[in-house]
Amino acid sequence: MLLGVSHTGEPTREYIHLRRPCKEDVRAIFDGWASDSETTRYVGWPTHQTLDDTYAFIAFSDDQWQKWGCGPLLIEHCETGTVIGSAGFAFFGAGTMVEKAEVGYVIAPEHRRRGYATEALRQSITLAQARGVMQLSAGVHPANTVSRHIVENHGFVPGNPSTIPVIFPQINPNKPEHAINYVLDF
């Protein structure tokens, strides 16, 4: 177990760490959560149907890391080395200046309700601050009460406008839903 510091300065015990995905992670990602339509219900990307979809995610991740120096992240358990979910950013800005980023996370079903999403968001906030991000946003489906609670507990508040149209492919791939647009300003 690692010791860390929360975004409020309080000491924490880190059971997970975030790291860049690589090709060797494809099977863990696909089997762990990306191919499960219920787990991916409230994410903005389609459930992976084949390993090729997961390889495409790795290619997208590599592109984001090359362009921004950060991007999608995997959540790895510190003690076991098991990949238990993903987190990370979508960046907005010009050139290499990152002023705003959208944050998200997804946890494999067998690892839920253990605080991993909360810790992944805490570490993502710390990483965003270290990169000079001025505002984080999180588009959360109104029915996803667990994620709403997690982001609110980290200081995110509904932004202006408070809802944004988002495609949740597992709910309806052709019709945007009104997600709550949470923001956290630094």
XYZ file of N, CA and C in Angstrom:
558
model
N 0.840 -1.169 0.000
C 0.000 0.000 0.000
C 0.890 1.238 0.000
N 0.560 2.221 -0.825
C 1.307 3.462 -0.920
C 0.605 4.548 -0.130
N 1.363 5.470 0.397
C 0.761 6.621 1.052
C 0.770 7.783 0.083
N -0.300 8.542 0.079
C -0.414 9.687 -0.811
C -1.063 10.850 -0.088
N -1.365 11.895 -0.845
C -2.021 13.072 -0.304
C -3.217 13.379 -1.191
N -4.373 13.624 -0.575
C -5.577 13.927 -1.345
C -5.507 15.340 -1.898
N -6.464 15.674 -2.784
C -6.495 17.011 -3.366
C -6.799 18.085 -2.319
N -7.280 17.671 -1.138
C -7.516 18.627 -0.050
C -6.343 18.675 0.920
N -5.276 17.889 0.654
C -4.103 17.895 1.513
C -4.105 16.837 2.597
N -5.173 16.056 2.690
C -5.277 15.006 3.699
C -4.483 13.770 3.271
N -3.811 13.098 4.228
C -3.103 11.873 3.854
C -4.089 10.773 3.462
N -3.705 9.943 2.509
C -4.545 8.829 2.071
C -3.695 7.572 1.969
N -4.362 6.446 1.888
C -3.704 5.179 1.605
C -4.094 4.812 0.179
N -3.115 4.686 -0.672
C -3.393 4.397 -2.072
C -3.329 2.902 -2.316
N -4.458 2.353 -2.717
C -4.542 0.942 -3.047
C -4.398 0.727 -4.544
N -4.484 1.812 -5.291
C -4.386 1.741 -6.740
C -3.409 2.789 -7.231
N -2.955 2.615 -8.462
C -2.246 3.697 -9.137
C -2.710 3.716 -10.590
N -2.532 4.861 -11.206
C -2.938 5.051 -12.592
C -1.704 4.980 -13.467
N -1.853 4.332 -14.619
C -0.731 4.234 -15.551
C -1.248 4.205 -16.984
N -0.342 4.480 -17.895
C -0.655 4.478 -19.318
C -0.959 3.052 -19.799
N -1.998 2.875 -20.613
C -2.281 1.554 -21.173
C -1.255 1.162 -22.235
N -1.073 -0.136 -22.425
C -0.186 -0.633 -23.486
C -0.830 -1.866 -24.131
N -0.249 -2.323 -25.224
C -0.820 -3.448 -25.975
C -0.955 -4.707 -25.127
N -0.068 -4.889 -24.174
C -0.135 -6.077 -23.311
C -1.370 -6.077 -22.409
N -2.064 -4.947 -22.324
C -3.252 -4.830 -21.474
C -4.557 -5.151 -22.200
N -4.496 -5.418 -23.496
C -5.711 -5.564 -24.303
C -6.657 -6.607 -23.725
N -6.178 -7.784 -23.411
C -7.056 -8.848 -22.905
C -7.680 -8.448 -21.566
N -6.911 -7.859 -20.667
C -7.445 -7.447 -19.361
C -8.533 -6.378 -19.524
N -8.323 -5.447 -20.433
C -9.309 -4.393 -20.684
C -10.581 -4.995 -21.272
N -10.417 -5.796 -22.315
C -11.565 -6.385 -22.995
C -12.375 -7.264 -22.042
N -11.709 -8.200 -21.375
C -12.401 -9.132 -20.482
C -12.905 -8.466 -19.210
N -12.163 -7.481 -18.711
C -12.493 -6.883 -17.424
C -13.712 -5.980 -17.430
N -13.889 -5.157 -18.468
C -15.008 -4.218 -18.476
C -15.424 -3.741 -19.865
N -14.511 -3.619 -20.806
C -14.831 -2.962 -22.072
C -15.835 -3.740 -22.923
N -15.922 -5.062 -22.746
C -16.857 -5.873 -23.534
C -18.177 -6.121 -22.809
N -18.339 -5.559 -21.633
C -19.543 -5.767 -20.812
C -20.499 -4.587 -20.998
N -21.624 -4.826 -21.658
C -22.552 -3.738 -21.984
C -23.172 -3.100 -20.738
N -23.331 -3.841 -19.673
C -23.877 -3.240 -18.448
C -22.836 -2.336 -17.779
N -21.583 -2.777 -17.744
C -20.522 -1.965 -17.151
C -20.307 -0.690 -17.949
N -20.444 -0.754 -19.254
C -20.208 0.416 -20.109
C -21.488 1.204 -20.396
N -22.549 0.905 -19.699
C -23.849 1.547 -19.943
C -23.768 3.072 -19.930
N -23.057 3.641 -18.994
C -23.033 5.096 -18.834
C -21.738 5.745 -19.311
N -21.011 5.101 -20.211
C -19.809 5.719 -20.776
C -20.116 6.222 -22.182
N -19.292 7.110 -22.682
C -19.523 7.723 -23.979
C -18.862 7.013 -25.136
N -18.459 5.765 -24.953
C -17.866 4.984 -26.035
C -18.591 3.642 -26.123
N -18.633 3.065 -27.325
C -19.360 1.805 -27.496
C -18.670 0.630 -26.804
N -19.476 -0.293 -26.334
C -18.965 -1.543 -25.780
C -18.100 -2.226 -26.843
N -16.956 -2.740 -26.432
C -16.058 -3.421 -27.369
C -16.651 -4.779 -27.743
N -16.763 -5.003 -29.050
C -17.314 -6.257 -29.565
C -16.233 -7.295 -29.828
N -15.029 -6.817 -30.174
C -13.913 -7.716 -30.481
C -12.633 -7.120 -29.885
N -11.591 -7.943 -29.859
C -10.295 -7.442 -29.392
C -9.783 -6.307 -30.282
N -10.198 -6.286 -31.555
C -9.796 -5.192 -32.445
C -10.285 -3.843 -31.910
N -11.470 -3.819 -31.295
C -11.966 -2.582 -30.686
C -11.039 -2.125 -29.565
N -10.542 -3.072 -28.796
C -9.644 -2.736 -27.693
C -8.281 -2.308 -28.220
N -7.801 -2.948 -29.285
C -6.556 -2.487 -29.916
C -6.731 -1.059 -30.456
N -7.910 -0.747 -30.978
C -8.183 0.614 -31.454
C -8.142 1.602 -30.292
N -8.627 1.193 -29.116
C -8.535 2.043 -27.933
C -7.071 2.313 -27.568
N -6.237 1.292 -27.640
C -4.808 1.466 -27.344
C -4.184 2.443 -28.336
N -4.541 2.342 -29.614
C -4.022 3.269 -30.623
C -4.489 4.695 -30.331
N -5.774 4.853 -29.968
C -6.300 6.167 -29.586
C -5.540 6.703 -28.382
N -5.323 5.844 -27.398
C -4.593 6.237 -26.195
C -3.188 6.715 -26.550
N -2.487 5.939 -27.374
C -1.136 6.322 -27.783
C -1.132 7.686 -28.466
N -2.138 7.937 -29.312
C -2.249 9.221 -29.993
C -2.444 10.362 -28.986
N -3.317 10.155 -28.007
C -3.563 11.180 -26.996
C -2.305 11.463 -26.171
N -1.608 10.405 -25.787
C -0.388 10.577 -25.015
C 0.678 11.314 -25.823
N 0.763 11.007 -27.122
C 1.745 11.684 -27.967
C 1.389 13.168 -28.114
N 0.123 13.464 -28.287
C -0.303 14.847 -28.501
C -0.282 15.675 -27.227
N -0.769 15.113 -26.115
C -0.971 15.881 -24.893
C -0.032 15.512 -23.748
N 0.698 14.418 -23.879
C 1.558 13.992 -22.773
C 0.799 13.288 -21.672
N -0.465 13.002 -21.914
C -1.326 12.282 -20.978
C -2.570 11.879 -21.751
N -3.423 11.081 -21.150
C -4.638 10.635 -21.825
C -5.303 9.539 -21.039
N -5.823 8.510 -21.717
C -6.431 7.397 -21.007
C -5.434 6.741 -20.051
N -5.956 6.265 -18.943
C -5.145 5.623 -17.911
C -5.807 4.321 -17.486
N -5.004 3.393 -17.048
C -5.541 2.175 -16.445
C -5.418 2.279 -14.939
N -6.362 1.666 -14.258
C -6.360 1.604 -12.798
C -5.808 0.240 -12.421
N -4.677 0.251 -11.744
C -4.004 -0.993 -11.379
C -3.935 -1.103 -9.859
N -4.295 -2.269 -9.340
C -4.226 -2.503 -7.901
C -2.757 -2.576 -7.483
N -2.370 -1.820 -6.481
C -0.958 -1.737 -6.075
C -0.395 -3.067 -5.568
N -1.186 -3.811 -4.819
C -0.664 -5.029 -4.210
C -0.668 -6.218 -5.163
N -1.702 -6.337 -6.006
C -1.819 -7.518 -6.861
C -1.343 -7.278 -8.288
N -1.264 -6.014 -8.723
C -0.910 -5.698 -10.100
C -2.046 -5.931 -11.081
N -3.241 -6.255 -10.570
C -4.402 -6.504 -11.413
C -4.939 -5.190 -11.979
N -5.222 -5.179 -13.274
C -5.861 -4.025 -13.908
C -7.350 -4.141 -13.624
N -7.914 -3.141 -12.930
C -9.297 -3.233 -12.454
C -10.237 -2.216 -13.093
N -9.721 -1.361 -13.963
C -10.582 -0.380 -14.613
C -9.753 0.619 -15.384
N -10.436 1.646 -15.853
C -9.735 2.710 -16.565
C -10.255 4.060 -16.116
N -9.440 5.050 -16.337
C -9.766 6.435 -16.008
C -9.075 7.283 -17.066
N -9.001 8.561 -16.821
C -8.230 9.384 -17.730
C -8.958 10.582 -18.249
N -8.357 11.184 -19.269
C -8.768 12.500 -19.725
C -9.031 12.573 -21.215
N -9.881 13.505 -21.570
C -9.986 14.036 -22.925
C -9.620 15.507 -22.768
N -8.633 15.975 -23.525
C -8.129 17.339 -23.350
C -8.724 18.300 -24.364
N -8.819 19.564 -23.943
C -9.293 20.643 -24.796
C -8.295 21.780 -24.689
N -7.935 22.373 -25.802
C -6.998 23.484 -25.791
C -6.316 23.594 -27.131
N -5.457 24.574 -27.231
C -4.722 24.794 -28.477
C -3.270 24.410 -28.268
N -2.674 23.791 -29.274
C -1.270 23.408 -29.172
C -1.060 22.434 -28.038
N -0.075 22.734 -27.205
C 0.198 21.863 -26.063
C -0.347 22.437 -24.763
N -1.005 23.587 -24.813
C -1.572 24.206 -23.623
C -2.898 23.526 -23.289
N -2.966 22.923 -22.138
C -4.169 22.221 -21.706
C -4.842 23.061 -20.627
N -5.979 23.643 -20.966
C -6.701 24.460 -19.996
C -7.893 23.728 -19.403
N -8.540 22.911 -20.228
C -9.724 22.181 -19.789
C -9.575 20.721 -20.172
N -10.113 19.872 -19.328
C -10.093 18.441 -19.614
C -11.363 17.811 -19.070
N -11.801 16.760 -19.749
C -12.917 15.973 -19.253
C -12.338 14.717 -18.625
N -12.864 14.346 -17.485
C -12.366 13.197 -16.744
C -13.454 12.128 -16.687
N -13.032 10.876 -16.633
C -13.978 9.780 -16.510
C -13.303 8.555 -15.933
N -14.106 7.550 -15.638
C -13.578 6.298 -15.092
C -14.610 5.199 -15.281
N -14.143 3.963 -15.277
C -15.007 2.786 -15.311
C -14.263 1.683 -14.549
N -14.999 0.950 -13.731
C -14.427 -0.089 -12.874
C -15.032 -1.442 -13.244
N -14.189 -2.479 -13.342
C -14.674 -3.835 -13.612
C -15.663 -4.245 -12.511
N -16.719 -4.972 -12.876
C -17.785 -5.287 -11.918
C -17.319 -5.907 -10.599
N -16.367 -6.829 -10.664
C -15.948 -7.506 -9.428
C -15.117 -6.624 -8.504
N -14.784 -5.420 -8.951
C -13.973 -4.516 -8.132
C -14.736 -3.270 -7.675
N -16.023 -3.237 -7.902
C -16.832 -2.085 -7.501
C -17.113 -2.107 -6.006
N -17.512 -0.936 -5.529
C -17.913 -0.738 -4.123
C -16.767 -0.954 -3.139
N -15.549 -0.647 -3.593
C -14.373 -0.758 -2.730
C -13.604 0.550 -2.664
N -14.167 1.611 -3.248
C -13.524 2.912 -3.207
C -12.545 3.182 -4.337
N -12.439 2.267 -5.296
C -11.462 2.440 -6.371
C -11.815 3.601 -7.305
N -13.092 3.785 -7.611
C -13.489 4.911 -8.462
C -13.193 6.230 -7.757
N -13.471 6.280 -6.474
C -13.186 7.484 -5.689
C -11.697 7.786 -5.704
N -10.881 6.773 -5.498
C -9.433 6.970 -5.489
C -8.912 7.309 -6.886
N -9.462 6.690 -7.922
C -9.045 7.008 -9.294
C -9.367 8.457 -9.626
N -10.530 8.940 -9.205
C -10.881 10.339 -9.452
C -9.962 11.258 -8.654
N -9.669 10.909 -7.417
C -8.759 11.733 -6.606
C -7.395 11.843 -7.282
N -6.860 10.712 -7.746
C -5.565 10.737 -8.412
C -5.631 11.487 -9.743
N -6.749 11.381 -10.448
C -6.922 12.121 -11.705
C -6.928 13.624 -11.452
N -7.585 14.052 -10.385
C -7.614 15.478 -10.024
C -6.198 15.963 -9.739
N -5.456 15.186 -8.969
C -4.073 15.554 -8.642
C -3.225 15.655 -9.914
N -3.381 14.706 -10.817
C -2.643 14.725 -12.075
C -3.030 15.938 -12.923
N -4.306 16.242 -12.987
C -4.765 17.404 -13.758
C -4.171 18.696 -13.192
N -4.178 18.822 -11.877
C -3.594 20.020 -11.255
C -2.109 20.125 -11.574
N -1.399 19.007 -11.517
C 0.033 19.016 -11.801
C 0.320 19.401 -13.254
N -0.612 19.111 -14.154
C -0.450 19.454 -15.567
C -0.903 20.878 -15.879
N -1.431 21.584 -14.894
C -1.861 22.956 -15.113
C -3.260 23.103 -15.676
N -4.047 22.026 -15.636
C -5.436 22.116 -16.081
C -6.168 23.086 -15.162
N -6.957 23.979 -15.751
C -7.671 24.980 -14.971
C -9.098 24.558 -14.634
N -9.658 23.638 -15.452
C -11.022 23.173 -15.203
C -11.177 21.736 -15.656
N -11.732 20.912 -14.780
C -12.102 19.541 -15.124
C -13.614 19.492 -15.268
N -14.085 18.685 -16.214
C -15.515 18.463 -16.347
C -15.783 16.965 -16.365
N -17.001 16.608 -16.020
C -17.442 15.210 -16.043
C -18.904 15.197 -16.450
N -19.208 14.599 -17.595
C -20.590 14.446 -18.029
C -21.134 13.144 -17.477
N -22.094 13.254 -16.546
C -22.614 12.077 -15.853
C -24.102 11.915 -16.171
N -24.481 10.708 -16.589
C -25.889 10.423 -16.855
C -26.676 10.594 -15.554
N -27.845 11.253 -15.594
C -28.617 11.480 -14.367
C -28.950 10.207 -13.593
N -29.117 9.079 -14.279
C -29.442 7.825 -13.595
C -28.230 7.176 -12.929
N -27.036 7.665 -13.225
C -25.819 7.097 -12.638
C -25.561 7.761 -11.282
N -26.362 7.401 -10.305
C -26.302 8.052 -8.999
C -24.982 7.813 -8.273
N -24.354 6.672 -8.493
C -23.072 6.404 -7.834
C -22.020 7.404 -8.315
N -21.897 7.573 -9.624
C -20.909 8.527 -10.147
C -21.261 9.964 -9.778
N -22.534 10.291 -9.764
C -22.929 11.644 -9.338
C -22.434 11.899 -7.917
N -22.628 10.939 -7.046
C -22.192 11.062 -5.652
C -20.670 11.211 -5.569
N -19.944 10.411 -6.328
C -18.477 10.451 -6.293
C -17.960 11.816 -6.744
N -18.440 12.322 -7.888
C -17.925 13.607 -8.368
C -18.334 14.750 -7.443
N -19.535 14.704 -6.911
C -19.972 15.749 -5.977
C -19.116 15.747 -4.711
N -18.750 14.560 -4.230
C -17.897 14.477 -3.040
C -16.484 14.998 -3.285
N -16.085 15.133 -4.552
C -14.768 15.681 -4.893
C -14.848 17.154 -5.276
N -15.980 17.790 -5.026
C -16.103 19.225 -5.249
C -16.636 19.635 -6.598
N -16.981 18.688 -7.462
C -17.580 19.028 -8.744
C -18.992 19.566 -8.508
N -19.370 20.581 -9.273
C -20.710 21.164 -9.196
C -21.291 21.232 -10.602
N -22.632 21.222 -10.714
C -23.216 21.365 -12.051
C -22.768 22.674 -12.688
N -22.315 22.583 -13.936
C -21.787 23.748 -14.641
C -22.876 24.533 -15.340
N -22.451 25.459 -16.145
C -23.371 26.282 -16.901
C -23.108 26.039 -18.381
N -23.962 25.451 -19.165
C -25.267 24.945 -18.746
C -25.116 23.685 -17.893
N -26.122 23.422 -17.090
C -26.014 22.305 -16.148
C -26.189 20.944 -16.816
N -26.782 20.915 -18.017
C -26.875 19.655 -18.746
C -26.306 19.842 -20.147
N -25.757 18.756 -20.665
C -25.175 18.771 -22.003
C -25.647 17.527 -22.755
N -25.842 17.636 -24.066
C -26.220 16.438 -24.816
C -25.015 15.519 -25.012
N -25.187 14.270 -24.648
C -24.119 13.272 -24.755
C -24.722 11.992 -25.339
N -23.999 11.385 -26.258
C -24.430 10.070 -26.767
C -23.892 9.008 -25.806
N -24.789 8.228 -25.252
C -24.433 7.049 -24.475
C -24.779 5.855 -25.368
N -23.799 5.318 -26.110
C -24.088 4.316 -27.148
C -24.852 3.090 -26.672
N -24.687 2.709 -25.424
C -25.377 1.518 -24.923
C -26.840 1.811 -24.601
N -27.188 3.075 -24.390
C -28.577 3.446 -24.109
C -29.314 3.707 -25.422
N -28.762 4.606 -26.244
C -29.320 4.886 -27.562
C -28.217 5.505 -28.416
N -27.679 4.747 -29.369
C -26.551 5.252 -30.155
C -26.909 6.387 -31.112
N -28.200 6.664 -31.278
C -28.627 7.681 -32.238
C -29.234 8.921 -31.595
N -29.411 8.905 -30.287
C -30.085 10.029 -29.636
C -29.291 10.484 -28.414
N -28.884 11.752 -28.404
C -28.177 12.256 -27.218
C -29.086 12.271 -25.990
N -28.498 11.944 -24.869
C -29.161 12.059 -23.568
C -28.676 13.358 -22.933
N -29.404 13.858 -21.968
C -28.958 15.062 -21.265
C -28.185 14.655 -20.023
N -26.869 14.698 -20.130
C -25.990 14.377 -19.012
C -25.829 15.617 -18.138
N -25.577 15.392 -16.867
C -25.265 16.508 -15.977
C -23.817 16.898 -16.228
N -23.600 18.156 -16.516
C -22.257 18.676 -16.799
C -21.637 19.179 -15.492
N -20.874 18.313 -14.839
C -20.198 18.699 -13.597
C -18.856 19.360 -13.942
N -18.478 20.372 -13.171
C -17.188 21.043 -13.378
C -16.488 21.222 -12.036
N -15.174 21.243 -12.108
C -14.316 21.524 -10.954
C -13.260 22.510 -11.424
N -13.292 23.719 -10.878
C -12.321 24.755 -11.227
C -11.175 24.752 -10.215
N -9.952 24.976 -10.729
C -8.777 25.053 -9.866
C -8.337 26.497 -9.728
